[in-house]
Coordinates of C-alpha atoms and ligand atoms in Angstrom, one line a residue:
M1 CA -34.4 -5.6 75.5
K2 CA -35.9 -8.3 73.7
A3 CA -38.4 -5.9 72.8
Q4 CA -35.7 -3.0 71.9
L5 CA -34.0 -5.2 69.5
E6 CA -37.7 -6.0 67.7
K7 CA -38.6 -2.9 67.4
V8 CA -35.4 -1.8 66.2
K9 CA -35.6 -4.6 63.8
A10 CA -39.0 -3.2 62.4
E11 CA -37.8 0.5 62.0
A12 CA -35.0 -0.9 60.3
L13 CA -37.1 -3.1 57.7
E14 CA -39.4 -0.9 57.5
A15 CA -37.2 2.2 56.2
I16 CA -35.2 -0.3 53.9
A17 CA -39.0 -1.2 51.6
K18 CA -39.0 3.0 51.6
A19 CA -36.0 3.3 50.2
E20 CA -36.0 4.4 46.9
S21 CA -32.1 5.1 46.1
A22 CA -28.5 3.7 46.5
Q23 CA -28.1 6.9 49.0
D24 CA -31.2 6.5 50.7
L25 CA -30.1 2.6 51.8
E26 CA -26.8 3.9 52.6
N27 CA -28.2 6.0 54.9
V28 CA -30.4 3.6 56.5
R29 CA -27.4 1.5 56.9
V30 CA -25.3 3.9 58.4
S31 CA -28.6 4.8 60.8
Y32 CA -29.2 1.2 61.6
L33 CA -25.8 -0.5 61.7
G34 CA -23.7 2.2 62.2
K35 CA -21.6 3.0 65.3
K36 CA -23.9 5.2 66.7
S37 CA -27.0 3.0 65.9
P38 CA -29.6 2.1 68.8
L39 CA -28.6 -1.4 67.6
T40 CA -25.0 -1.0 68.6
A41 CA -26.4 1.0 71.8
V42 CA -28.8 -1.7 72.9
L43 CA -25.6 -4.8 72.2
K44 CA -23.2 -2.1 74.3
N45 CA -25.6 -2.6 77.5
M46 CA -25.1 -6.1 77.4
G47 CA -23.1 -5.9 80.7
S48 CA -25.9 -5.3 82.4
L49 CA -27.9 -8.6 82.2
T50 CA -27.7 -11.5 83.9
P51 CA -25.0 -14.2 82.8
E52 CA -28.1 -16.4 81.3
E53 CA -29.4 -13.4 79.6
R54 CA -26.2 -12.5 77.7
P55 CA -25.8 -15.2 75.2
V56 CA -29.6 -15.4 74.4
M57 CA -29.9 -11.7 73.8
G58 CA -26.3 -11.9 72.0
A59 CA -27.8 -13.9 69.4
L60 CA -31.0 -12.1 69.4
G61 CA -29.2 -8.7 68.1
N62 CA -26.5 -11.4 65.6
S63 CA -29.9 -12.3 64.4
V64 CA -31.2 -8.6 63.8
R65 CA -27.9 -7.3 62.2
E66 CA -28.1 -10.5 59.8
A67 CA -31.6 -9.7 59.0
I68 CA -31.2 -6.3 58.3
T69 CA -27.6 -6.9 56.5
N70 CA -29.5 -8.8 54.5
A71 CA -32.5 -6.9 53.5
L72 CA -30.0 -4.2 52.8
E73 CA -28.3 -6.4 50.1
E74 CA -31.5 -7.5 48.4
A75 CA -33.3 -4.1 48.2
K76 CA -29.5 -2.6 47.0
K77 CA -29.7 -5.3 44.3
E78 CA -33.4 -4.0 43.6
I79 CA -32.7 -0.7 43.6
G80 CA -29.8 -0.7 41.3
K81 CA -31.4 -2.9 38.3
K82 CA -34.4 0.0 39.1
E83 CA -31.8 2.4 38.0
L84 CA -30.5 1.0 35.1
A85 CA -33.7 0.5 33.9
K86 CA -34.1 4.0 34.4
K87 CA -30.9 5.0 33.1
L88 CA -31.5 3.3 29.8
E89 CA -34.7 4.9 29.3
K90 CA -33.3 8.1 29.9
E91 CA -30.3 7.2 27.3
T92 CA -31.8 6.1 24.7
I93 CA -30.4 7.0 21.3
D94 CA -32.7 8.3 18.9
V95 CA -31.3 6.4 15.7
T96 CA -33.8 8.9 13.1
L97 CA -32.1 11.9 14.0
P98 CA -29.6 13.3 11.0
A99 CA -26.2 12.2 11.5
K100 CA -23.4 14.2 12.1
K101 CA -21.6 15.5 8.8
C102 CA -18.2 13.9 8.1
S103 CA -16.5 15.5 5.7
C104 CA -14.6 12.6 2.9
G105 CA -11.2 14.0 1.7
K106 CA -10.1 13.5 -2.0
L107 CA -6.9 13.2 -3.7
H108 CA -5.6 16.5 -5.1
P109 CA -5.7 17.0 -8.5
L110 CA -1.7 16.5 -9.2
T111 CA -1.8 13.4 -7.6
S112 CA -4.9 12.0 -9.8
I113 CA -3.5 12.7 -13.0
Q114 CA 0.0 11.4 -11.8
R115 CA -1.8 8.2 -11.0
E116 CA -3.7 8.1 -14.3
M117 CA -0.7 8.6 -16.0
E118 CA 1.3 5.7 -14.2
E119 CA -2.0 3.4 -14.7
I120 CA -1.9 4.2 -18.5
F121 CA 2.0 3.3 -18.6
L122 CA 1.9 0.4 -16.3
G123 CA -0.6 -0.9 -19.0
M124 CA 2.2 -0.6 -21.4
G125 CA 4.5 -2.5 -19.5
F126 CA 6.2 0.3 -17.8
S127 CA 7.7 -0.2 -14.5
I128 CA 7.9 2.9 -11.9
A129 CA 11.2 4.1 -10.7
E130 CA 11.8 6.8 -8.6
G131 CA 14.7 9.2 -8.1
P132 CA 16.1 12.0 -5.4
E133 CA 15.2 15.1 -5.8
V134 CA 18.7 16.3 -4.4
E135 CA 21.3 15.7 -7.2
T136 CA 24.5 15.8 -8.4
D137 CA 25.0 18.4 -11.0
Y138 CA 26.5 15.0 -12.9
Y139 CA 23.3 13.1 -13.2
N140 CA 21.1 16.7 -13.6
F141 CA 23.4 17.7 -16.2
T142 CA 26.9 16.1 -17.1
A143 CA 25.4 12.4 -17.8
L144 CA 22.6 14.0 -19.8
N145 CA 25.7 15.8 -22.5
T146 CA 25.3 19.1 -20.8
P147 CA 28.7 19.5 -19.5
E148 CA 30.0 22.2 -17.4
F149 CA 29.9 25.8 -19.0
H150 CA 27.5 24.4 -21.6
P151 CA 24.5 27.6 -22.0
A152 CA 22.0 24.7 -21.9
R153 CA 22.5 25.1 -17.7
D154 CA 21.6 28.2 -17.6
V155 CA 18.0 27.8 -19.0
Q156 CA 17.5 25.2 -16.4
D157 CA 18.7 27.3 -13.9
T158 CA 17.6 25.5 -10.2
F159 CA 18.8 26.0 -6.2
Y160 CA 22.4 25.1 -5.6
I161 CA 23.2 23.6 -2.4
T162 CA 26.8 22.8 -2.9
D163 CA 29.0 23.6 -6.1
K164 CA 28.3 20.2 -7.0
V165 CA 24.7 19.1 -5.5
L166 CA 21.2 20.7 -6.3
L167 CA 17.8 20.3 -6.5
R168 CA 17.1 18.9 -10.2
S169 CA 15.6 20.4 -12.4
Q170 CA 14.1 17.6 -14.4
T171 CA 12.8 14.4 -14.1
S172 CA 15.6 13.1 -16.4
T173 CA 18.0 12.6 -14.1
T174 CA 16.0 9.3 -13.2
Q175 CA 17.0 8.5 -16.8
V176 CA 20.7 7.9 -15.8
H177 CA 19.6 6.6 -12.8
A178 CA 17.7 3.6 -14.7
M179 CA 20.5 3.1 -17.1
E180 CA 23.2 2.7 -14.4
E181 CA 21.2 0.2 -12.1
N182 CA 19.3 -1.7 -15.3
K183 CA 20.4 -3.6 -18.0
P184 CA 18.6 -3.1 -21.4
P185 CA 15.5 -3.9 -22.1
I186 CA 14.3 -0.9 -19.8
R187 CA 10.9 0.4 -19.7
V188 CA 10.6 3.0 -16.5
I189 CA 8.5 6.0 -15.7
S190 CA 9.5 8.2 -12.8
P191 CA 7.3 11.0 -11.9
G192 CA 8.5 13.4 -9.3
R193 CA 8.9 16.8 -8.2
V194 CA 11.1 18.9 -9.7
Y195 CA 12.9 22.8 -8.8
R196 CA 13.7 25.6 -11.0
S197 CA 14.8 29.1 -9.7
D198 CA 11.6 30.9 -11.3
A199 CA 9.4 33.5 -9.9
V200 CA 6.2 32.8 -8.9
D201 CA 3.3 33.5 -11.4
A202 CA 0.3 32.0 -13.3
T203 CA 2.4 29.7 -15.1
H204 CA 5.7 29.1 -13.0
S205 CA 6.5 28.0 -9.7
P206 CA 10.1 27.1 -8.2
M207 CA 8.4 23.9 -8.0
F208 CA 6.5 21.7 -10.2
H209 CA 6.3 17.7 -10.9
Q210 CA 7.3 16.2 -14.3
C211 CA 7.1 12.3 -15.4
E212 CA 10.2 10.9 -17.3
G213 CA 9.2 8.3 -19.7
L214 CA 12.7 5.8 -21.0
V215 CA 12.6 2.7 -23.3
I216 CA 16.2 1.2 -24.1
D217 CA 15.9 -1.8 -26.4
K218 CA 17.6 -3.2 -29.5
G219 CA 16.0 -1.6 -32.6
I220 CA 14.2 1.1 -30.8
T221 CA 13.1 3.9 -33.6
M222 CA 10.6 7.2 -33.3
S223 CA 8.2 4.8 -34.7
D224 CA 8.1 3.5 -31.2
L225 CA 8.0 6.6 -29.4
K226 CA 5.5 8.1 -31.7
G227 CA 2.8 5.0 -31.4
T228 CA 3.6 5.2 -27.4
L229 CA 3.0 8.6 -27.1
L230 CA -0.1 8.3 -29.2
L231 CA -1.2 5.7 -27.6
F232 CA -0.8 7.6 -23.8
A233 CA -2.3 10.6 -25.3
K234 CA -5.7 8.8 -26.4
Q235 CA -6.6 7.3 -23.4
M236 CA -5.2 10.4 -21.5
F237 CA -7.5 12.4 -23.6
G238 CA -10.2 10.8 -25.2
E239 CA -9.7 8.6 -28.2
K240 CA -10.1 10.9 -31.0
T241 CA -7.0 12.5 -29.5
E242 CA -4.0 13.2 -32.1
I243 CA -0.3 14.0 -31.8
R244 CA 1.9 16.2 -33.9
F245 CA 5.5 16.4 -33.4
R246 CA 7.5 19.2 -34.2
P247 CA 11.2 19.7 -34.4
H248 CA 13.3 21.0 -31.4
H249 CA 16.4 20.8 -29.6
F250 CA 17.2 18.9 -26.0
P251 CA 21.1 17.9 -25.3
F252 CA 20.5 14.5 -24.2
T253 CA 17.8 13.6 -27.4
E254 CA 19.1 13.2 -30.8
P255 CA 16.5 13.5 -32.8
S256 CA 14.3 15.7 -30.5
C257 CA 10.7 16.8 -30.9
E258 CA 7.9 18.8 -28.8
V259 CA 4.7 17.2 -28.3
D260 CA 1.1 18.5 -28.9
V261 CA -2.2 17.0 -28.5
S262 CA -5.0 18.4 -30.8
C263 CA -7.2 20.1 -28.1
F264 CA -9.4 18.1 -26.5
V265 CA -12.0 20.6 -26.3
C266 CA -12.6 22.1 -29.9
G267 CA -11.2 18.9 -31.6
G268 CA -8.4 21.0 -33.6
S269 CA -10.5 24.2 -35.0
G270 CA -9.4 26.6 -32.2
C271 CA -10.5 27.5 -28.7
S272 CA -9.8 29.4 -25.7
V273 CA -8.5 26.5 -24.2
C274 CA -5.9 25.6 -26.9
K275 CA -5.7 29.6 -27.5
G276 CA -7.3 29.1 -31.2
E277 CA -4.1 27.3 -32.2
G278 CA -5.8 23.5 -32.3
W279 CA -2.9 22.2 -30.8
I280 CA -1.6 22.2 -26.9
E281 CA 2.0 21.3 -26.3
I282 CA 2.4 18.5 -23.8
L283 CA 6.0 17.0 -23.4
G284 CA 9.3 17.3 -24.7
A285 CA 10.7 13.6 -26.4
G286 CA 13.5 12.5 -28.0
M287 CA 16.2 9.7 -28.9
V288 CA 18.4 8.9 -26.1
H289 CA 21.4 10.4 -27.3
P290 CA 24.5 8.3 -27.9
N291 CA 26.8 10.3 -25.6
V292 CA 24.2 9.9 -23.0
L293 CA 24.1 6.1 -23.5
R294 CA 27.8 5.5 -23.4
M295 CA 28.2 7.6 -20.3
S296 CA 25.4 5.2 -18.2
G297 CA 27.2 2.1 -19.5
I298 CA 25.2 1.4 -22.7
D299 CA 26.7 0.5 -26.0
P300 CA 25.0 2.8 -28.5
E301 CA 26.0 0.4 -31.5
V302 CA 23.7 -2.3 -30.0
Y303 CA 21.1 -0.6 -28.1
S304 CA 18.8 2.8 -28.9
G305 CA 16.3 4.2 -26.5
F306 CA 13.4 7.2 -26.5
A307 CA 13.0 9.2 -23.4
F308 CA 10.2 11.9 -22.9
G309 CA 9.1 14.5 -20.0
M310 CA 6.2 16.3 -19.4
G311 CA 5.2 18.6 -16.9
I312 CA 2.4 17.1 -14.9
E313 CA 1.1 20.8 -14.0
R314 CA 0.7 21.4 -17.2
I315 CA -1.7 18.4 -18.2
V316 CA -3.9 19.0 -14.8
M317 CA -4.6 22.6 -16.2
T318 CA -5.5 22.0 -19.5
K319 CA -7.6 19.0 -18.1
F320 CA -8.8 20.5 -15.8
G321 CA -9.3 24.7 -17.5
I322 CA -7.2 25.8 -14.7
S323 CA -6.1 29.2 -15.5
D324 CA -3.6 30.0 -12.8
M325 CA -0.8 27.4 -11.6
R326 CA -1.0 29.5 -7.9
L327 CA -4.4 27.6 -7.0
L328 CA -2.6 24.0 -7.2
Y329 CA -0.1 24.7 -4.5
E330 CA -2.9 26.9 -2.2
N331 CA -4.9 24.0 -0.4
D332 CA -7.7 25.9 -0.5
V333 CA -10.5 23.1 0.0
R334 CA -13.2 25.5 -1.7
F335 CA -10.7 25.0 -5.0
L336 CA -9.5 21.5 -5.1
S337 CA -13.3 19.9 -4.1
Q338 CA -13.9 20.8 -7.3
F339 CA -12.2 18.1 -9.0
Ligands
LIG401 N1 13.9 17.0 -19.3 C1 13.4 18.1 -20.3 C2 12.5 19.4 -19.7 O1 12.6 19.0 -18.8 C3 12.1 17.0 -21.2 C4 12.4 16.1 -21.5 C5 12.8 14.9 -21.2 C6 13.2 16.0 -23.2 C7 13.5 13.7 -22.2 C8 13.8 15.2 -24.0 C9 13.4 13.9 -23.2 O2 12.3 20.0 -20.7

């Protein structure tokens, strides 16, 4: 029996030495230490031994089991190390391979021009105000000196939610909010979306963007308006830019005007961008009407102010030479990535 045990031990150790993988070792463990192993079989035969032999053989059996177990443990560690090394070698990363292309998005031209406008006016001491897109007709018309049944409501027809609630047709609504919420001096701009029930074509959209401006203080005159807009135009379109005021009518400003900038492409001699005019219309403006001041709780005997409103699409389109407004809303990256 002793010889049998020694033989089992020798065979097992040899098999362990030959094992090349964790699976080989597991097989060795099952065949040499498992229930059907020769070791178990030998130890089962203990009953046939004399009482003197039994403890001696028992101890030998245990020492064989221990030797095999230890050898398995050792071999397992070694094989683990080797397998890891092999794996590391196989899975090395070639850092010289070109990386996957990562396409990086950028701001929509409407957003980038809006931010540029904000920077220019922030630099002049304006702050930015926001107003709701869903408005009452009071803020969109009545408080802007356009009472119910006034024909000027028709030229800014918009979408009505109820008789009195609508989608704002102009950012001028924010003038009223600014005057109600702040005491003069007031110096705000307010960019945002506006709506009109216009059919879609190359120059119209039922939704577009405007940027409003409002200044209220003691002694504000038309020359402040001119100076502010000239500075804006030079920063937006270039140092050589000039501006021109043409008389116009808005219900909420008096006097009112439309403002053109000299063409930044031809400098005024006439080209395709300015359609031969030399000038490009960019905004409406004027001195805030006394009725508007009064309705918003500001005494027109003490304070005066100017307001202006410009279409952001219009500025984007002239600046980038875009001839069709619809392109700005189609979200085609081939178009958008040009700017
Ligand atoms: N709200 C006017 C428009 O949409 C523009 C404007 C703003 C005119 C402020 C004068 C003063 O046409």
